[in-house]
PDB file of C-alpha atoms in Angstrom:
ATOM      1  CA  MET A  27      12.997  14.448  -2.814  1.00 90.00           C
ATOM      2  CA  ALA A  28      14.053  11.816  -5.360  1.00 91.00           C
ATOM      3  CA  LEU A  29      16.923   9.528  -4.402  1.00 95.00           C
ATOM      4  CA  THR A  30      20.183   9.424  -6.335  1.00 96.00           C
ATOM      5  CA  ARG A  31      20.902   6.330  -8.412  1.00 96.00           C
ATOM      6  CA  GLU A  32      23.265   5.026  -5.728  1.00 97.00           C
ATOM      7  CA  GLU A  33      20.750   5.677  -2.925  1.00 96.00           C
ATOM      8  CA  ARG A  34      17.851   3.977  -4.700  1.00 97.00           C
ATOM      9  CA  GLU A  35      19.956   0.948  -5.689  1.00 98.00           C
ATOM     10  CA  GLN A  36      21.306   0.581  -2.150  1.00 97.00           C
ATOM     11  CA  PHE A  37      17.792   0.891  -0.706  1.00 97.00           C
ATOM     12  CA  LEU A  38      16.449  -1.767  -3.075  1.00 98.00           C
ATOM     13  CA  ALA A  39      19.372  -4.013  -2.112  1.00 98.00           C
ATOM     14  CA  GLU A  40      18.211  -3.981   1.534  1.00 97.00           C
ATOM     15  CA  PRO A  41      15.972  -6.919   2.587  1.00 96.00           C
ATOM     16  CA  HIS A  42      12.563  -5.265   2.376  1.00 97.00           C
ATOM     17  CA  VAL A  43       9.444  -7.271   1.588  1.00 97.00           C
ATOM     18  CA  ALA A  44       8.306  -5.927  -1.783  1.00 98.00           C
ATOM     19  CA  ALA A  45       4.860  -5.345  -3.173  1.00 98.00           C
ATOM     20  CA  LEU A  46       4.859  -7.031  -6.588  1.00 98.00           C
ATOM     21  CA  ALA A  47       2.395  -5.676  -9.141  1.00 98.00           C
ATOM     22  CA  VAL A  48       1.569  -7.189 -12.514  1.00 98.00           C
ATOM     23  CA  ASP A  49      -1.151  -6.599 -15.090  1.00 98.00           C
ATOM     24  CA  ALA A  50      -4.084  -8.895 -14.310  1.00 97.00           C
ATOM     25  CA  GLY A  51      -5.835  -8.416 -17.653  1.00 95.00           C
ATOM     26  CA  PRO A  52      -8.871  -6.568 -18.970  1.00 95.00           C
ATOM     27  CA  GLY A  53     -11.408  -5.544 -16.359  1.00 97.00           C
ATOM     28  CA  ARG A  54      -9.070  -6.318 -13.464  1.00 97.00           C
ATOM     29  CA  ALA A  55      -6.832  -4.154 -11.323  1.00 97.00           C
ATOM     30  CA  PRO A  56      -3.180  -5.209 -11.212  1.00 98.00           C
ATOM     31  CA  LEU A  57      -2.416  -8.209  -9.033  1.00 98.00           C
ATOM     32  CA  THR A  58      -0.458  -6.803  -6.076  1.00 98.00           C
ATOM     33  CA  VAL A  59       1.080  -9.183  -3.531  1.00 98.00           C
ATOM     34  CA  PRO A  60       3.947  -9.180  -1.016  1.00 98.00           C
ATOM     35  CA  ILE A  61       7.046 -11.098  -2.062  1.00 98.00           C
ATOM     36  CA  TRP A  62      10.685 -11.715  -1.193  1.00 98.00           C
ATOM     37  CA  TYR A  63      13.183 -10.616  -3.824  1.00 98.00           C
ATOM     38  CA  GLN A  64      16.923 -10.484  -4.410  1.00 98.00           C
ATOM     39  CA  TYR A  65      18.883  -7.550  -5.820  1.00 98.00           C
ATOM     40  CA  ALA A  66      22.451  -6.237  -5.870  1.00 97.00           C
ATOM     41  CA  PRO A  67      23.216  -2.659  -7.025  1.00 97.00           C
ATOM     42  CA  GLY A  68      23.626  -2.459 -10.781  1.00 97.00           C
ATOM     43  CA  GLY A  69      22.164  -5.916 -11.349  1.00 97.00           C
ATOM     44  CA  ASP A  70      18.853  -7.530 -12.119  1.00 98.00           C
ATOM     45  CA  VAL A  71      16.063  -8.297  -9.658  1.00 98.00           C
ATOM     46  CA  TRP A  72      14.836 -11.840  -9.134  1.00 98.00           C
ATOM     47  CA  ILE A  73      11.897 -13.391  -7.377  1.00 98.00           C
ATOM     48  CA  MET A  74      10.895 -16.982  -6.715  1.00 98.00           C
ATOM     49  CA  THR A  75       7.318 -18.177  -7.103  1.00 98.00           C
ATOM     50  CA  GLY A  76       5.320 -21.275  -7.869  1.00 97.00           C
ATOM     51  CA  LEU A  77       5.405 -22.519 -11.452  1.00 98.00           C
ATOM     52  CA  ASP A  78       1.608 -22.780 -11.495  1.00 97.00           C
ATOM     53  CA  SER A  79       0.943 -19.637  -9.431  1.00 97.00           C
ATOM     54  CA  ARG A  80      -1.294 -16.845 -10.664  1.00 97.00           C
ATOM     55  CA  LYS A  81       1.695 -14.495 -10.297  1.00 97.00           C
ATOM     56  CA  ASN A  82       3.850 -16.547 -12.634  1.00 98.00           C
ATOM     57  CA  LYS A  83       1.096 -16.918 -15.233  1.00 98.00           C
ATOM     58  CA  LEU A  84       0.355 -13.177 -15.210  1.00 98.00           C
ATOM     59  CA  ILE A  85       4.046 -12.241 -15.335  1.00 98.00           C
ATOM     60  CA  GLY A  86       4.477 -14.591 -18.294  1.00 98.00           C
ATOM     61  CA  ALA A  87       1.543 -12.996 -20.106  1.00 97.00           C
ATOM     62  CA  ALA A  88       2.577  -9.402 -19.341  1.00 98.00           C
ATOM     63  CA  GLY A  89       6.308  -9.888 -19.880  1.00 98.00           C
ATOM     64  CA  ARG A  90       7.080  -7.388 -17.110  1.00 98.00           C
ATOM     65  CA  PHE A  91       6.252  -6.506 -13.528  1.00 98.00           C
ATOM     66  CA  SER A  92       7.051  -3.954 -10.857  1.00 98.00           C
ATOM     67  CA  LEU A  93       8.245  -4.067  -7.275  1.00 98.00           C
ATOM     68  CA  MET A  94       7.780  -1.374  -4.638  1.00 98.00           C
ATOM     69  CA  VAL A  95       9.583  -1.287  -1.288  1.00 98.00           C
ATOM     70  CA  ASP A  96       9.198   1.258   1.471  1.00 97.00           C
ATOM     71  CA  ARG A  97       9.972   2.131   5.066  1.00 94.00           C
ATOM     72  CA  THR A  98       8.742   4.650   7.598  1.00 91.00           C
ATOM     73  CA  GLU A  99      11.789   4.882   9.923  1.00 91.00           C
ATOM     74  CA  PRO A 100      14.075   6.767  10.279  1.00 90.00           C
ATOM     75  CA  THR A 101      12.537   8.636   7.327  1.00 90.00           C
ATOM     76  CA  ILE A 102       9.694   7.864   4.967  1.00 93.00           C
ATOM     77  CA  ARG A 103      11.341   6.410   1.874  1.00 96.00           C
ATOM     78  CA  TYR A 104      10.283   4.276  -1.084  1.00 97.00           C
ATOM     79  CA  VAL A 105      11.665   2.844  -4.304  1.00 98.00           C
ATOM     80  CA  SER A 106       9.598   1.429  -7.131  1.00 98.00           C
ATOM     81  CA  VAL A 107      11.200  -0.398 -10.032  1.00 98.00           C
ATOM     82  CA  GLU A 108       9.605  -1.800 -13.171  1.00 98.00           C
ATOM     83  CA  GLY A 109      11.008  -3.673 -16.101  1.00 98.00           C
ATOM     84  CA  PRO A 110      10.926  -6.542 -18.551  1.00 98.00           C
ATOM     85  CA  VAL A 111      11.304 -10.192 -17.663  1.00 98.00           C
ATOM     86  CA  LEU A 112      14.674 -11.486 -18.824  1.00 98.00           C
ATOM     87  CA  GLU A 113      14.082 -15.147 -18.107  1.00 98.00           C
ATOM     88  CA  THR A 114      12.085 -17.634 -16.092  1.00 98.00           C
ATOM     89  CA  VAL A 115      14.036 -20.716 -15.023  1.00 98.00           C
ATOM     90  CA  PRO A 116      13.488 -23.604 -12.610  1.00 98.00           C
ATOM     91  CA  ALA A 117      14.393 -22.722  -9.030  1.00 98.00           C
ATOM     92  CA  THR A 118      17.270 -24.474  -7.322  1.00 98.00           C
ATOM     93  CA  ILE A 119      17.684 -25.298  -3.658  1.00 97.00           C
ATOM     94  CA  GLU A 120      20.754 -23.031  -3.653  1.00 98.00           C
ATOM     95  CA  LEU A 121      18.681 -20.028  -4.806  1.00 98.00           C
ATOM     96  CA  LEU A 122      15.985 -20.890  -2.274  1.00 98.00           C
ATOM     97  CA  ARG A 123      18.680 -20.932   0.414  1.00 98.00           C
ATOM     98  CA  GLU A 124      20.072 -17.580  -0.831  1.00 98.00           C
ATOM     99  CA  ILE A 125      16.756 -15.752  -0.756  1.00 98.00           C
ATOM    100  CA  SER A 126      15.750 -17.354   2.553  1.00 98.00           C
ATOM    101  CA  ALA A 127      19.015 -16.235   4.171  1.00 98.00           C
ATOM    102  CA  ARG A 128      18.224 -12.671   3.078  1.00 97.00           C
ATOM    103  CA  TYR A 129      15.047 -12.623   5.176  1.00 98.00           C
ATOM    104  CA  LEU A 130      15.330 -15.209   7.944  1.00 98.00           C
ATOM    105  CA  PRO A 131      17.609 -15.499  10.984  1.00 97.00           C
ATOM    106  CA  ALA A 132      20.576 -17.782  10.217  1.00 98.00           C
ATOM    107  CA  ASP A 133      19.354 -20.502  12.581  1.00 98.00           C
ATOM    108  CA  LYS A 134      15.987 -20.708  10.768  1.00 98.00           C
ATOM    109  CA  VAL A 135      17.194 -20.907   7.157  1.00 98.00           C
ATOM    110  CA  GLU A 136      17.878 -24.639   6.797  1.00 98.00           C
ATOM    111  CA  GLY A 137      14.613 -25.657   8.459  1.00 98.00           C
ATOM    112  CA  TYR A 138      12.632 -23.319   6.243  1.00 98.00           C
ATOM    113  CA  VAL A 139      14.498 -24.386   3.076  1.00 98.00           C
ATOM    114  CA  ASP A 140      13.888 -28.052   3.853  1.00 98.00           C
ATOM    115  CA  PHE A 141      10.174 -27.440   4.472  1.00 98.00           C
ATOM    116  CA  ALA A 142       9.680 -25.156   1.443  1.00 97.00           C
ATOM    117  CA  TRP A 143      11.577 -27.419  -0.968  1.00 97.00           C
ATOM    118  CA  LYS A 144       9.424 -30.387   0.055  1.00 97.00           C
ATOM    119  CA  ASN A 145       6.048 -28.631   0.374  1.00 97.00           C
ATOM    120  CA  HIS A 146       5.755 -25.572  -1.874  1.00 96.00           C
ATOM    121  CA  GLY A 147       5.630 -27.424  -5.172  1.00 96.00           C
ATOM    122  CA  GLU A 148       7.644 -26.658  -8.267  1.00 97.00           C
ATOM    123  CA  GLN A 149       9.177 -23.175  -8.092  1.00 98.00           C
ATOM    124  CA  VAL A 150      10.634 -20.863 -10.722  1.00 98.00           C
ATOM    125  CA  VAL A 151      12.975 -17.890 -10.598  1.00 98.00           C
ATOM    126  CA  VAL A 152      11.883 -14.850 -12.613  1.00 98.00           C
ATOM    127  CA  ARG A 153      14.574 -12.301 -13.445  1.00 98.00           C
ATOM    128  CA  MET A 154      13.678  -8.705 -14.273  1.00 98.00           C
ATOM    129  CA  ARG A 155      15.898  -5.910 -15.578  1.00 98.00           C
ATOM    130  CA  PRO A 156      15.151  -2.633 -13.768  1.00 98.00           C
ATOM    131  CA  GLU A 157      14.137  -0.189 -16.475  1.00 97.00           C
ATOM    132  CA  HIS A 158      12.030   2.510 -14.799  1.00 98.00           C
ATOM    133  CA  TRP A 159      12.636   3.808 -11.283  1.00 98.00           C
ATOM    134  CA  VAL A 160      10.553   6.044  -9.026  1.00 97.00           C
ATOM    135  CA  SER A 161      11.931   6.958  -5.607  1.00 97.00           C
ATOM    136  CA  SER A 162      11.567   9.474  -2.843  1.00 96.00           C
ATOM    137  CA  ASP A 163      12.649  10.276   0.661  1.00 95.00           C
ATOM    138  CA  LEU A 164      10.058  12.455   2.383  1.00 91.00           C
ATOM    139  CA  GLY A 165      12.255  13.069   5.395  1.00 83.00           C
ATOM    140  CA  SER A 166      10.967  12.700   8.929  1.00 65.00           C
ATOM    141  CA  VAL A 167       7.497  14.128   8.340  1.00 63.00           C
TER     142      VAL A 167
END
């Protein structure tokens, strides 16, 4: 059964690791990789990735991407969202801290942020406007 708008937005707002998919060009299947993301109901989705990463280059070429999140407990549920890129901007340490705090225990955030900021190279934030949604809750099959 498809989720209501409120249910799908709330589910996407939870800290799931998403599968990002983006067109990889002629003769290639879409690039599909796990990624952290940030989302609040009614807003835009954003991800952070390396400036020179394959993801960023493909997203720039395609102008859009999709994210899919799922769970298996307490019911099998998924949400997939796809849309156009609104902007790509340099990452800030504040945004790195925000997205890290979404996924890591509080006592691990600062250590990770310090390491990532110093070692992951130049990062960008890519914002996407959710345009197409697919969702379902299959119940406790």
